[in-house]
Short mmCIF file of C-alpha atoms and ligand atoms in Angstrom, two decimals:
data_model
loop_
_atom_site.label_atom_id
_atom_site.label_comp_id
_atom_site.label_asym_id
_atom_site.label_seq_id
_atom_site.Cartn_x
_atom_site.Cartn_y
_atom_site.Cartn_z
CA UNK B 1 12.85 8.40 25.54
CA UNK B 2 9.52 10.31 24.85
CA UNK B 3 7.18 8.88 28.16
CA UNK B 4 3.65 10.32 28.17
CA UNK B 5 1.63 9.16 31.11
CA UNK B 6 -1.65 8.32 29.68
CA UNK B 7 -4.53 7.50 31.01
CA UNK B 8 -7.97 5.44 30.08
CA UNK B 9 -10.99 6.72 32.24
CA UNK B 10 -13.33 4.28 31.57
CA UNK B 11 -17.07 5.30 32.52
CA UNK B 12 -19.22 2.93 33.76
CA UNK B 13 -23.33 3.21 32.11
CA UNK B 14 -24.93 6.34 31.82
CA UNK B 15 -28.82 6.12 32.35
CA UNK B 16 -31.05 7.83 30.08
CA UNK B 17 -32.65 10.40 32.56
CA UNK B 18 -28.45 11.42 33.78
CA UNK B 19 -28.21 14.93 32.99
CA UNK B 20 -24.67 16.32 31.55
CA UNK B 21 -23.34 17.87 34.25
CA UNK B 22 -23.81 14.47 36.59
CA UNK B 23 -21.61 12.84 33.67
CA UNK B 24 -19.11 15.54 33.19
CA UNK B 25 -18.77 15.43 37.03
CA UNK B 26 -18.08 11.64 36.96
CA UNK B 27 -15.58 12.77 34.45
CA UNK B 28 -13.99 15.67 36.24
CA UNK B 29 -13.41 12.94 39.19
CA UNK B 30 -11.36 10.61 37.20
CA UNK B 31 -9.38 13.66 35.69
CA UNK B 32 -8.46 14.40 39.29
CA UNK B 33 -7.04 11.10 40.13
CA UNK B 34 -5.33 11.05 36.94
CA UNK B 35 -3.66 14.27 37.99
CA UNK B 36 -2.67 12.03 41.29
CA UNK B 37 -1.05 9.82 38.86
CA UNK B 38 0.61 13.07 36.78
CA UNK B 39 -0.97 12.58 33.39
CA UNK B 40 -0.19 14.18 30.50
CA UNK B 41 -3.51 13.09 28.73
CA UNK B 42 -6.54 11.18 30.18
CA UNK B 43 -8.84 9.68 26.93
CA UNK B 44 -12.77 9.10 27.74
CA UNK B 45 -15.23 6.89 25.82
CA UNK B 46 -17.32 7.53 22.25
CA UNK B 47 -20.33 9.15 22.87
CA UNK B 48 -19.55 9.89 26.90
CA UNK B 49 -21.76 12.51 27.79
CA UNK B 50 -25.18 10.40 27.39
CA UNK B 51 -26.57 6.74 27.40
CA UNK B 52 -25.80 4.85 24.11
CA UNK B 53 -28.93 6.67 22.38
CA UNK B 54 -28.58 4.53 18.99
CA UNK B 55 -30.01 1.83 20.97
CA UNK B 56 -33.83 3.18 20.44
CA UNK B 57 -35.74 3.50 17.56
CA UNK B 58 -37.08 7.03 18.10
CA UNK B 59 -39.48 8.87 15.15
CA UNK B 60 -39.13 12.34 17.00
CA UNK B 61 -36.09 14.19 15.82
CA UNK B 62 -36.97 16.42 18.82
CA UNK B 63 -36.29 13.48 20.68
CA UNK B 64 -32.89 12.26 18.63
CA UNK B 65 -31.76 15.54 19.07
CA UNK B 66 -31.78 16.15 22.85
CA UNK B 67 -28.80 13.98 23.09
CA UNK B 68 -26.86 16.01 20.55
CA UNK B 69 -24.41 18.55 21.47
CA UNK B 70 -24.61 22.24 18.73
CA UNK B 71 -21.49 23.51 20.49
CA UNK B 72 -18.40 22.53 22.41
CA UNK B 73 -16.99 23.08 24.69
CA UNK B 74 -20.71 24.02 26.18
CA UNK B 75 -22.55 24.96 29.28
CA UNK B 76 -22.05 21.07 30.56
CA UNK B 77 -18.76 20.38 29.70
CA UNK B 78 -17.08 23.73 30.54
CA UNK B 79 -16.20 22.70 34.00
CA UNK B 80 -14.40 19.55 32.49
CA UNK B 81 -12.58 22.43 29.89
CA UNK B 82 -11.64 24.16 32.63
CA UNK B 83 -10.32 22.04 35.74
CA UNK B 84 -7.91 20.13 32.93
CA UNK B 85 -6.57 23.33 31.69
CA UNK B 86 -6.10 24.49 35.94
CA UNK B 87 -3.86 20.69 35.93
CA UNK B 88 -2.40 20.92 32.28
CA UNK B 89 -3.82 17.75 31.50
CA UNK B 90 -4.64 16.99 27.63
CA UNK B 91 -7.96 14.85 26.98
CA UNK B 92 -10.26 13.53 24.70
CA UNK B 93 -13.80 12.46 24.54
CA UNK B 94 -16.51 11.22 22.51
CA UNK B 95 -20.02 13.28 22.01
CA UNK B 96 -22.90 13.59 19.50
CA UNK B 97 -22.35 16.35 17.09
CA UNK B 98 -24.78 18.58 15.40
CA UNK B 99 -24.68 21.74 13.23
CA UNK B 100 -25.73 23.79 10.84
CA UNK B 101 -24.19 23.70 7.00
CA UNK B 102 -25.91 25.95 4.84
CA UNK B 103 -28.93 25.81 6.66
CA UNK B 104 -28.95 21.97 6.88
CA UNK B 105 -28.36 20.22 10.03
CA UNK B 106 -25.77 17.90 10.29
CA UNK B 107 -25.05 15.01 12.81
CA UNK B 108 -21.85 13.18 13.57
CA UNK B 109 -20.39 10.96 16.26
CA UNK B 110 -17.42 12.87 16.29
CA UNK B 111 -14.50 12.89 18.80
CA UNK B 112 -12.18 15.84 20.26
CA UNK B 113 -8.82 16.07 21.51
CA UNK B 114 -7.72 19.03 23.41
CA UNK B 115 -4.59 20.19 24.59
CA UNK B 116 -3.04 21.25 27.67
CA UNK B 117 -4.26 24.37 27.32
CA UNK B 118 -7.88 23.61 26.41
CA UNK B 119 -7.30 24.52 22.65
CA UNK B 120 -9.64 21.46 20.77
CA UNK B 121 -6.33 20.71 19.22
CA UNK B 122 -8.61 17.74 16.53
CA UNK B 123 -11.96 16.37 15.40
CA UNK B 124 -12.29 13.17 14.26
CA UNK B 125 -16.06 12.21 12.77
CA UNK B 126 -16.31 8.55 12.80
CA UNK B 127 -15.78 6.82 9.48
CA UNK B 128 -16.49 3.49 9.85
CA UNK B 129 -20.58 3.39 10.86
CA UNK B 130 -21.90 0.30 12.13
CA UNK B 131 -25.63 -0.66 12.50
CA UNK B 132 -28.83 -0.11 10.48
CA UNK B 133 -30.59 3.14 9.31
CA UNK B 134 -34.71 1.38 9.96
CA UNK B 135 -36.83 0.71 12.52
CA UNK B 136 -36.03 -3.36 13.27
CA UNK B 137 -37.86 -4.25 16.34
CA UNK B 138 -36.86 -7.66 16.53
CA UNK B 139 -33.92 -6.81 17.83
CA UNK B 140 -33.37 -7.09 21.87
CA UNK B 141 -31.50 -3.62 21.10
CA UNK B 142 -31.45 -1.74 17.99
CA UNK B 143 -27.90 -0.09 16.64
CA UNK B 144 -29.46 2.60 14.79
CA UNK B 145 -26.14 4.97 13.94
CA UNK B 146 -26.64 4.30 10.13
CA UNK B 147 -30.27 6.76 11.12
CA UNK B 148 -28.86 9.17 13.69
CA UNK B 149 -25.37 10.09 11.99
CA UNK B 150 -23.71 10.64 8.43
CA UNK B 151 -20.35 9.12 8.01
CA UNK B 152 -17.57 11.67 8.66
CA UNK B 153 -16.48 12.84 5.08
CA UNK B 154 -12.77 13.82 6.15
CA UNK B 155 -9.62 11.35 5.94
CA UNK B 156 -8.27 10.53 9.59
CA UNK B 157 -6.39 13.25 10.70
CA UNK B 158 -3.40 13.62 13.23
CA UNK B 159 -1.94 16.27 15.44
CA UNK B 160 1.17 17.14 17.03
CA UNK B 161 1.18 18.08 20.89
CA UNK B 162 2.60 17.07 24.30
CA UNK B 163 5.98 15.75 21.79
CA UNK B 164 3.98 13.06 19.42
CA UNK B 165 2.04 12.47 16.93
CA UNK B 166 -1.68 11.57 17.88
CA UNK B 167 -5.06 10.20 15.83
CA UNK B 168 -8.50 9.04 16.51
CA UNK B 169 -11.03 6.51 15.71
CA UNK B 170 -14.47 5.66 17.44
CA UNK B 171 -15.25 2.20 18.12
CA UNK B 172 -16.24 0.31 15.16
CA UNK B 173 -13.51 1.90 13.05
CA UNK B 174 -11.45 -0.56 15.70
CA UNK B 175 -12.33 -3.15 13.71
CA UNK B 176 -11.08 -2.33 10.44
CA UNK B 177 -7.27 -2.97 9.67
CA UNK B 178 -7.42 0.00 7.39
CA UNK B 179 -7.60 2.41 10.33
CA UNK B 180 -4.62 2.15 12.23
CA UNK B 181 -2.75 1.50 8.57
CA UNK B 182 -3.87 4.69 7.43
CA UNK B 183 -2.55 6.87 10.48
CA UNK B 184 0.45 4.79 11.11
CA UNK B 185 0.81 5.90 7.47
CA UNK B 186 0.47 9.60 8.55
CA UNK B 187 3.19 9.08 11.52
CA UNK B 188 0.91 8.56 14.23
CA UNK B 189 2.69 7.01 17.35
CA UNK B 190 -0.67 7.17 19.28
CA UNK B 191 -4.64 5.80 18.74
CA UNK B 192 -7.09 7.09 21.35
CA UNK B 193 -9.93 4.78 20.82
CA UNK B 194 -13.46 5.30 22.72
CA UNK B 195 -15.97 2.63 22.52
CA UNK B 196 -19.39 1.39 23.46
CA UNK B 197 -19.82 -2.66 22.47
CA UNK B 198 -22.58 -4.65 23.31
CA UNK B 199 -21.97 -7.74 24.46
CA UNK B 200 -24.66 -9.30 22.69
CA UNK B 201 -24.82 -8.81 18.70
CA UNK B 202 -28.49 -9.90 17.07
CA UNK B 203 -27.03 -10.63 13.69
CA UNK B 204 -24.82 -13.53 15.02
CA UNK B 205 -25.23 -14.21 18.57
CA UNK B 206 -23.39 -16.69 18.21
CA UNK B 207 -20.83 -14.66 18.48
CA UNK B 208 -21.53 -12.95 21.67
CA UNK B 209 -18.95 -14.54 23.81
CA UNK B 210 -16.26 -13.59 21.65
CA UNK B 211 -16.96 -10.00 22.15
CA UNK B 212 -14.16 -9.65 24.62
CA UNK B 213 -11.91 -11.40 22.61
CA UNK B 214 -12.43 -9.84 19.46
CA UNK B 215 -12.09 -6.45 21.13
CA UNK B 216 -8.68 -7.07 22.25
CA UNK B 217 -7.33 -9.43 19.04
CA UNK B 218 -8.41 -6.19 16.67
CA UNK B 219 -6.65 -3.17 19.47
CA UNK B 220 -3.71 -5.90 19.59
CA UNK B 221 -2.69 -6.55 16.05
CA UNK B 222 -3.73 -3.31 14.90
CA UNK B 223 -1.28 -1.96 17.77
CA UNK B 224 1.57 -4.51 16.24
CA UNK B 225 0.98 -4.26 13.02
CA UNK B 226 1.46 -0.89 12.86
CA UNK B 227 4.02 -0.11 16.10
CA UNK B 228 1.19 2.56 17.43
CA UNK B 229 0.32 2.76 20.95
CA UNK B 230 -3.59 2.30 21.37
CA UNK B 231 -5.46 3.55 24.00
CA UNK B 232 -8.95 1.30 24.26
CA UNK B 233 -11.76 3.04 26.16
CA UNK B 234 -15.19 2.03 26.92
CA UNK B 235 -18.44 2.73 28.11
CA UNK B 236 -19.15 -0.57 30.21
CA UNK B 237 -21.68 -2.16 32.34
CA UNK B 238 -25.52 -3.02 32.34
CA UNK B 239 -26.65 0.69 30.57
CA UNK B 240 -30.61 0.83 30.28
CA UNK B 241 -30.61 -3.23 30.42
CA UNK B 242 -27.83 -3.64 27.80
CA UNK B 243 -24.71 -5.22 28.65
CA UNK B 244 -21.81 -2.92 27.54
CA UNK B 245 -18.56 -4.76 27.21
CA UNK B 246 -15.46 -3.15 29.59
CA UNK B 247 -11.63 -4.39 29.31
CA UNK B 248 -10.32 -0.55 28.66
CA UNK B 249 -6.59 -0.99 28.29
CA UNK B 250 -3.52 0.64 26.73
CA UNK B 251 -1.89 -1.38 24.35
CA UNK B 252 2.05 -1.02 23.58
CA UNK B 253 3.27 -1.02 19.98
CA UNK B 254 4.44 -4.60 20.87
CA UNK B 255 1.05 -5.79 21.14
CA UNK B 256 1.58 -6.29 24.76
CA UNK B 257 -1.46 -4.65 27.07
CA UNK B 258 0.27 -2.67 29.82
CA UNK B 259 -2.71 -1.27 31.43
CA UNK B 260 -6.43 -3.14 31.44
CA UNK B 261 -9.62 -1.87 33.57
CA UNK B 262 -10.70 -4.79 35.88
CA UNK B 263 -14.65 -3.68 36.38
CA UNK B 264 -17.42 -2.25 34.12
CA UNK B 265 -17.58 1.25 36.31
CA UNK B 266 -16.19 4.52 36.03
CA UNK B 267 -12.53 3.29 36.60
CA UNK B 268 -8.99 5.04 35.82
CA UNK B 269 -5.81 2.96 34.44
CA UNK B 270 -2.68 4.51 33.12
CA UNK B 271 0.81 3.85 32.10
CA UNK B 272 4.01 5.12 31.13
CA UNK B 273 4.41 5.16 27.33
CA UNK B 274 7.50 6.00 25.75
CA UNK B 275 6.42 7.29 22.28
CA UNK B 276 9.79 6.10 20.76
CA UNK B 277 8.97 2.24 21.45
CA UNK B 278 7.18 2.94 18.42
CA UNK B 279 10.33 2.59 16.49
CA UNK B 280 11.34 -0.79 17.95
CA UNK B 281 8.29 -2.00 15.28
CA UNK B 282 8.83 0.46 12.89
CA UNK B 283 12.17 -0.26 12.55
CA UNK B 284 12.18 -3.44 11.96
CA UNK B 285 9.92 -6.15 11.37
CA UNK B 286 6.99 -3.23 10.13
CA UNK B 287 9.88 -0.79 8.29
CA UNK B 288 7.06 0.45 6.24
CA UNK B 289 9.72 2.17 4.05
CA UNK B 290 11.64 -0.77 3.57
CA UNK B 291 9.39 -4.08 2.62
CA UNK B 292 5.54 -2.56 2.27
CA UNK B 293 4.97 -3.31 -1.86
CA UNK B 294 1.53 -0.63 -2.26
CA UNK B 295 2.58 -1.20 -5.62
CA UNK B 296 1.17 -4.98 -5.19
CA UNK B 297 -1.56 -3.95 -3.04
CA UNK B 298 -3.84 -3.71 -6.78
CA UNK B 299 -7.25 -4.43 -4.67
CA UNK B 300 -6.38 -2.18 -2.33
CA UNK B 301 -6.14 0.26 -4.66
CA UNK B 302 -9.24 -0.38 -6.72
CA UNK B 303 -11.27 0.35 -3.25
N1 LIG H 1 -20.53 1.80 18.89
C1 LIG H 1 -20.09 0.91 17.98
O1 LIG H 1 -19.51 1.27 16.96
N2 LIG H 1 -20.33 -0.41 18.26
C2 LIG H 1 -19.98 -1.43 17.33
C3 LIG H 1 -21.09 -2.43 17.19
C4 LIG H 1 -20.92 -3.30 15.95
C5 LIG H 1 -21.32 -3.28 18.34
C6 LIG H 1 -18.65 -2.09 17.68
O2 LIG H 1 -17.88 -2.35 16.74
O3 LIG H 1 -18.34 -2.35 18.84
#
């Protein structure tokens, strides 16, 4: 047995005049009641330091650029750096990234995990961008991440601390079967998962009251599929009018949700998770090893 207690602080909206350090204290308040609870790691939403910013079309790059962070940790977050490494708690978050490559800047939505001892242990720069890259101002809210950020250009990663094997993905890249194939692949036993999901989608509304199941059918199978544990974390409630889907949860390798957030506020849920249920899947009915056929997989292969 390998039990990590985890836990999913789910953060409730963020307006668009909340400074950092108001957030990072919300933050720091769920880290301490996850330290009631003796975590080991406590995972926060994508992009959790500001309001979902991809929602406006903005021409000023001034403007864009006030809700990027250039370093990290930084002035805002230190305090959030520091009380987890004072509890030897891991955690990860979500932020806007920018810096400087050979004189270019650069923008991700990139996520961190750091270790017990505040070390960033991995980065993770999401993949999988959803949205548009113009101005469309038909829609009730824009989802403008195709303009603000590049896709991140490195594989998913994964790194060994606290006695397992951890990876992330942000959001969208939940969506994608590929994701959790490719770091079950690379031996991950855990996803940490941050999110912010509209309820309402303009390109098929009709859709919009499936957002809550989709959400959980995707974290599910891609849990099963691949005997991971997947920890689900959002950024929920009505944020600057928009309706931000909740249901944070901590899904077992089984498929089975052991832990689920019951409100769209800043709210804390955790459970044990034995890292070795992963082989109860990977053992048997998903032996990789034993019945995958990549060999078969031709369309895969062609991209
Ligand atoms: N932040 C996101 O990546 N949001 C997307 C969009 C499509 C709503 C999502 O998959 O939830």
């Amino acid at each position: 047995m390998r039990n990590l207690h985890i836990a999913a602080a789910q953060l409730g909206p963020i307006a668009r005049a909340e400074p950092r350090d108001e957030v990072v204290a919300r933050m720091i308040a769920l880290l301490e009641r996850a330290a009631q609870r003796r975590a080991d790691l406590v995972v926060y939403p994508e992009l959790a330091l500001t309001t979902f910013f991809p929602r406006w079309f903005m021409a000023d790059q001034a403007e864009v650029d006030a809700f990027f962070e250039t370093e990290m940790p930084n002035a805002a977050t230190m305090p959030l750096f520091a009380r987890a490494r004072e509890l030897g708690i891991a955690f990860s978050f979500g932020f806007a990234e920018k810096l400087l490559e050979g004189g270019r800047p650069r923008r991700f939505n990139t996520s961190i995990l750091v270790d017990r001892s505040g070390r960033i242990a991995q980065r993770y720069r999401k993949i999988h961008l959803p949205g548009h890259p113009e101005n469309e101002p038909w829609r009730a809210f824009q989802h403008l991440e195709k303009r603000y950020f590049e896709p991140g250009e490195e594989p998913f990663g994964t790194s060994d601390l606290l006695g397992g094997r951890f990876a992330m993905a942000i959001c969208n890249d939940r969506r994608w079967p590929e994701t959790y194939r490719e770091v079950a692949l690379r031996g991950a036993e855990v996803l940490l998962l941050g999110y912010n999901t509209p309820l309402h989608y303009p390109l098929a509304p009709e859709h919009d009251h499936l957002q809550a199941f989709h959400n959980h059918l995707c974290l599910q199978s891609g849990a099963y599929q691949n005997g991971l544990w997947v920890v689900g974390v959002a950024k929920a409630g009505r944020e600057e009018g928009c309706d931000l889907l909740g249901q944070s949860c901590i899904v077992a390798p089984t498929g089975e949700i052991v832990a689920q957030a019951s409100t769209v506020g800043d709210e804390l849920v955790s459970a044990d998770c034995d890292l070795d249920r992963c082989a109860e899947i990977r053992a048997n009915i998903f032996n990789f090893a034993l019945h995958r056929r990549p060999e078969m997989y031709t369309a895969l292969r062609a991209g």
